[in-house]
Amino acid sequence: LHLAQNLRVSDRCAHSSGTRGWGGGGKWGVKKVMSTIEWQLLFQKRCPSRGTFTAWCNSHLRKAGTQIENIEEDFRNGLKLMLLLEVISGERLPKPDKGKMRFHKIANVNKALEFISSKGVKLVSIGAEEIVDGNLKMTLGMIWTIILRFAIQDISVEETSAKEGLLLWCQRKTAPYRNVNVQNFHISWKDGLALCALIHRHRPDLIDYSKLRKDDPIGNLNTAFEVAEKYLDIPKMLDADDIVNTPKPDEKAIMTYVSCFYHAFAGAEQAETAANRICKVLAVNQENEKLMEEYEKLASELLEWIRRTIPWLENRVAEQTMHAMQQKLEDFRDYRRVHKPPKVQEKCQLEINFNTLQTKLRLSNRPAFMPSEGKMVSDIANAWKGLEQVEKGYEEWLLTEIRRLERLDHLAEKFKQKSTLHESWTTGKEELLSQKDYESASLMEIRALMRKHEAFESDLAAHQDRVEQIAAIAQELNELDYYDAATINAQCQGICDQWDNLGTLTQKRRESLERVEKLWETIDQLYLEFAKRAAPFNNWMDGAMEDLQDMFIVHRCWCCSSVINSFFVHTILITAHDQFKATLPEADKERMAIMGIHNEILKIAQTYGIKVVGENLYTVLSPQDISNKWEAVKQLVPMRDQTLQEEVARQQSNERLRRQFAAQANIIGPWIQTKMEEISHMSTDIAGSLEEQMSNLKTYEQNIINYKSNIDKLEGDHQLSQEGLIFDNKHTNYTMEHVRVGWEQLLTTIARTINEVENQILTRDAKGISQEQLNEFRASFNHFDRKRNGMMDPDDFRACLISMGYDLVSAFSPGEVEFARIMTLVDPNNTGVVTFQAFIDFMTRETAETDTAEQVMASFKILASDKLYITVEELRRELPPEQAEYCISRMTKYIGGDAPPGSLDYISFSSALYGESDLWKKLDHNEYKQRVMVNVVHDIMVKDLGEVPSGGAHGHSRWRS
């Protein structure tokens, strides 16, 4: 199983079923599983891995002065196998047995297998007897396990390891090369360009990549093999013809060969990583210095502007003219609109830059920034406050002076405005009052004119106050000896004379309107009587026509009761129709009475010679409308009789469709609900492996999909119901919409559950989590998932973390702050819940490495080839020009007798980047070296053992010793 996981065996379901079929734990049961599943995946009919593995073993055995010729024969006595393990591990194995008997060989092979197991490798179905017997498949499987553990497992690139790390390394190194696209360890290497690109990337002097052709794969491969063997000490492990002529080259063989390139170039990779770290740290420092310079410049400019502006606002010398004062006000408004807003933005940006800079310095372990004297944020705030106080007093002074100058022209302007408004209102009023439009108007028009005249009288009374104000203003202007008083007096006299004339005309028009109004009241009463009786009768006819033509009356009556049968509905409707026909004679009498009122109106108009203008204002109905509608009602009665009979037959057909739909819906609805509950139980069940859960869910999903035919049949019945205009069903509580939504939710739930299991498998494989750990995580999650909806509230999540031993209170921040930080990791979108996948990701996430002064020192130490100083040439060779010059300009000269002239002290420079220069200055030279060595040991132990001591390399006495 371990080998199958490392080789990404895709057929997990077959593996699981094979294990169950051959029994658990027995010797023959395990061997059967390996032979039928794993070895079929590991070996093809023609095994290209054999030659590759032989070459790989010889590349290490030759260091001990020996080699093998036949991989299945030469390892049978266990001696060369133990020697191979000693060479690649650098450790001593137990002393081998020298005898040649079978039990001596088995003992030696067992010592080798025990050593492999001690390195954390789980050997399944590989026993010493198979190796001693020369079993080729078992021997190659063992060698592949050794290659994975000692050549591939330790490869790590950007938090990926083993196969994924090696693949990512190849992709990064070959990315700039044309015709190279490394996606796997088989067909991506067939044309040989990927191998040539790897060599050229690190040793461009060995291969001229521009001369290689994609259509010459054998030539490319042989070139790479020859160059690697001659210059890189990598033996030829592959055959060019086998790779080119095989549809899918052997993945293990190529991985083994490519891993040799990784280890050959590991030193260059380390130097490149160190240079990248230094560039990153220097870039942060350069950016911080730029922000400091920008803050100082912006603060100086803003304070200078405030110092220039305050004297201008403090000037209180008043101008002599209104125009000059208004110009001062305009200048002040221009200052408020144009000049001040950008400065407000600059002040805000200054505060933002200061806070951003302090945050960046704190996050990068740098000392806090202290601006120059007088340029603190508080200093700028105080200066700005003084500016606003002066500004407020200046505006109040300007407004007071302007009001004082305006008083002289106020009264004249006020008289002019009120006079203009009055004259505008009186324009045309005298001609309007002199009209005789009432002589040819109807009663409604006369009444409208009367109301309009009353409104005019109200308006006239309201304007009386304005006329009095005009006269009062004119009197006040005369008393103040206004220079144009004669013009004001003449205009005021004209307004008063016109006002008296309007009052006289208004009274005469009211008397004329009241006299004509009485002549029309008698005719109007008759019009009103006609309207009162015609409207209800017309409404009755409209309702009768609507009922006689409405085809949905029977349908609605049927739906209103669950006990009325078709015969009873038929009887009720026929009876109601007969009762309606019985009321027709009485309705005809009402119609004759209404027509009599209209005839009386015509008689009065003819007798008194009154000209009837227009239609009846009380109604839109005419006598002809009443007569036409009456004839229509009489024609609809027999048509209604026939329609009732047809409707009864249609309702009986609809009832059959309702029962047919309900019979299926009452089965499908509960089925969907049951399946939803079963899926919910399956998602929280932790029994069995993830592969078994995936298999069960896939089978369950297929059963659900097979049920789709029942949904389709129900859709057909629903379509028939809609075509029959059936919108309700008393026989079931399930509608088609309910079934559709339930079906879609069922499909979505099973798909989401399958996806969660797939994500758990990916997480397990990527993070190296065992099934027992996943089960423990699932059990904890299920226990605190109180709502059983697959999500935890923040309070439940906190309780879960505490139950698992997670300490939410650190030495530097309160528990609430730490928990808030964790919530940003598991709930980045702030949804208020924690899903199981987010919970798993959090539990398996490794703490990201942060840069420290010690790490920067260790990186410089790599570039300096383990020296305590670094030269200018080394900096310019390893770092980009900008970062190299930055270091040269800031590093102090190294003080020591063993250094060449011009050497630089990178240790004090690294310490100063993080504000530790004072600490390091207090150390003598020997302590200085000890600190450097502690840092190097710390980095090595973190890399090899995967742990960080509490307190860092400086804080723990055991690590320091």
PDB file of N, CA and C in Angstrom, residues 25 51 57 102 127 231 259 293 352 393 503-504 514 533 619 628 732 738 766 796 823 844 853 936:
ATOM      1  N   GLY A  25      -4.246 -10.176   6.477  1.00  0.00           N
ATOM      2  CA  GLY A  25      -3.049 -10.379   7.290  1.00  0.00           C
ATOM      3  C   GLY A  25      -2.288 -11.639   7.022  1.00  0.00           C
ATOM      4  N   GLY A  51      17.397  -2.078 -15.976  1.00  0.00           N
ATOM      5  CA  GLY A  51      18.689  -1.497 -16.317  1.00  0.00           C
ATOM      6  C   GLY A  51      18.948  -0.202 -15.576  1.00  0.00           C
ATOM      7  N   CYS A  57      22.314   1.644  -8.821  1.00  0.00           N
ATOM      8  CA  CYS A  57      23.025   0.954  -7.740  1.00  0.00           C
ATOM      9  C   CYS A  57      24.542   1.018  -7.973  1.00  0.00           C
ATOM     10  N   ARG A 102      22.000 -20.814   3.136  1.00  0.00           N
ATOM     11  CA  ARG A 102      20.780 -20.029   2.857  1.00  0.00           C
ATOM     12  C   ARG A 102      20.387 -19.165   4.057  1.00  0.00           C
ATOM     13  N   GLY A 127       9.871  -9.850   1.514  1.00  0.00           N
ATOM     14  CA  GLY A 127      10.555 -10.638   2.535  1.00  0.00           C
ATOM     15  C   GLY A 127      11.939 -11.045   2.085  1.00  0.00           C
ATOM     16  N   TYR A 231      30.748  14.708 -17.615  1.00  0.00           N
ATOM     17  CA  TYR A 231      31.054  15.922 -16.856  1.00  0.00           C
ATOM     18  C   TYR A 231      30.348  16.003 -15.499  1.00  0.00           C
ATOM     19  N   SER A 259      16.408  12.400 -10.672  1.00  0.00           N
ATOM     20  CA  SER A 259      16.780  12.745  -9.293  1.00  0.00           C
ATOM     21  C   SER A 259      18.293  12.908  -9.148  1.00  0.00           C
ATOM     22  N   GLU A 293      11.629  58.581   3.355  1.00  0.00           N
ATOM     23  CA  GLU A 293      11.973  59.809   2.632  1.00  0.00           C
ATOM     24  C   GLU A 293      10.722  60.537   2.139  1.00  0.00           C
ATOM     25  N   ILE A 352      -1.636  58.073   6.589  1.00  0.00           N
ATOM     26  CA  ILE A 352      -1.713  56.692   6.073  1.00  0.00           C
ATOM     27  C   ILE A 352      -0.313  56.148   5.831  1.00  0.00           C
ATOM     28  N   GLY A 393     -12.385  82.260  11.984  1.00  0.00           N
ATOM     29  CA  GLY A 393     -12.544  83.677  12.328  1.00  0.00           C
ATOM     30  C   GLY A 393     -12.493  84.569  11.099  1.00  0.00           C
ATOM     31  N   GLY A 503     -60.745  94.878  -7.519  1.00  0.00           N
ATOM     32  CA  GLY A 503     -61.800  94.575  -6.550  1.00  0.00           C
ATOM     33  C   GLY A 503     -63.185  94.808  -7.118  1.00  0.00           C
ATOM     34  N   THR A 504     -63.382  95.893  -7.896  1.00  0.00           N
ATOM     35  CA  THR A 504     -64.696  96.198  -8.478  1.00  0.00           C
ATOM     36  C   THR A 504     -65.093  95.138  -9.517  1.00  0.00           C
ATOM     37  N   GLU A 514     -73.707  83.705 -10.439  1.00  0.00           N
ATOM     38  CA  GLU A 514     -74.761  83.177  -9.575  1.00  0.00           C
ATOM     39  C   GLU A 514     -76.122  83.184 -10.280  1.00  0.00           C
ATOM     40  N   ARG A 533     -79.388  55.937 -11.765  1.00  0.00           N
ATOM     41  CA  ARG A 533     -80.084  54.694 -12.074  1.00  0.00           C
ATOM     42  C   ARG A 533     -79.417  53.916 -13.205  1.00  0.00           C
ATOM     43  N   THR A 619     -72.146  60.888 -16.099  1.00  0.00           N
ATOM     44  CA  THR A 619     -71.951  59.511 -16.524  1.00  0.00           C
ATOM     45  C   THR A 619     -71.471  59.494 -17.966  1.00  0.00           C
ATOM     46  N   ASN A 628     -77.978  48.692 -26.338  1.00  0.00           N
ATOM     47  CA  ASN A 628     -77.090  47.716 -26.981  1.00  0.00           C
ATOM     48  C   ASN A 628     -76.650  46.626 -26.007  1.00  0.00           C
ATOM     49  N   THR A 732     -52.437  15.639  -2.839  1.00  0.00           N
ATOM     50  CA  THR A 732     -51.026  15.555  -2.449  1.00  0.00           C
ATOM     51  C   THR A 732     -50.539  16.924  -2.003  1.00  0.00           C
ATOM     52  N   HIS A 738     -41.715  21.446  -5.888  1.00  0.00           N
ATOM     53  CA  HIS A 738     -41.104  20.820  -4.710  1.00  0.00           C
ATOM     54  C   HIS A 738     -40.241  19.635  -5.109  1.00  0.00           C
ATOM     55  N   ALA A 766      -1.331  14.638   0.186  1.00  0.00           N
ATOM     56  CA  ALA A 766      -0.409  15.770   0.067  1.00  0.00           C
ATOM     57  C   ALA A 766       0.286  16.071   1.387  1.00  0.00           C
ATOM     58  N   ASP A 796     -18.346  26.789  18.646  1.00  0.00           N
ATOM     59  CA  ASP A 796     -18.084  25.348  18.585  1.00  0.00           C
ATOM     60  C   ASP A 796     -16.652  25.086  18.124  1.00  0.00           C
ATOM     61  N   MET A 823      -9.376  32.397  12.882  1.00  0.00           N
ATOM     62  CA  MET A 823     -10.628  32.487  12.102  1.00  0.00           C
ATOM     63  C   MET A 823     -10.386  33.081  10.732  1.00  0.00           C
ATOM     64  N   THR A 844      -3.584  20.735   9.281  1.00  0.00           N
ATOM     65  CA  THR A 844      -2.399  20.206   8.594  1.00  0.00           C
ATOM     66  C   THR A 844      -1.470  21.289   8.087  1.00  0.00           C
ATOM     67  N   ALA A 853      17.240  37.668  11.377  1.00  0.00           N
ATOM     68  CA  ALA A 853      18.623  38.079  11.162  1.00  0.00           C
ATOM     69  C   ALA A 853      19.535  36.865  11.035  1.00  0.00           C
ATOM     70  N   VAL A 936      23.757  28.478  12.133  1.00  0.00           N
ATOM     71  CA  VAL A 936      23.914  27.442  11.098  1.00  0.00           C
ATOM     72  C   VAL A 936      23.361  26.119  11.596  1.00  0.00           C
TER      73      VAL A 936
END
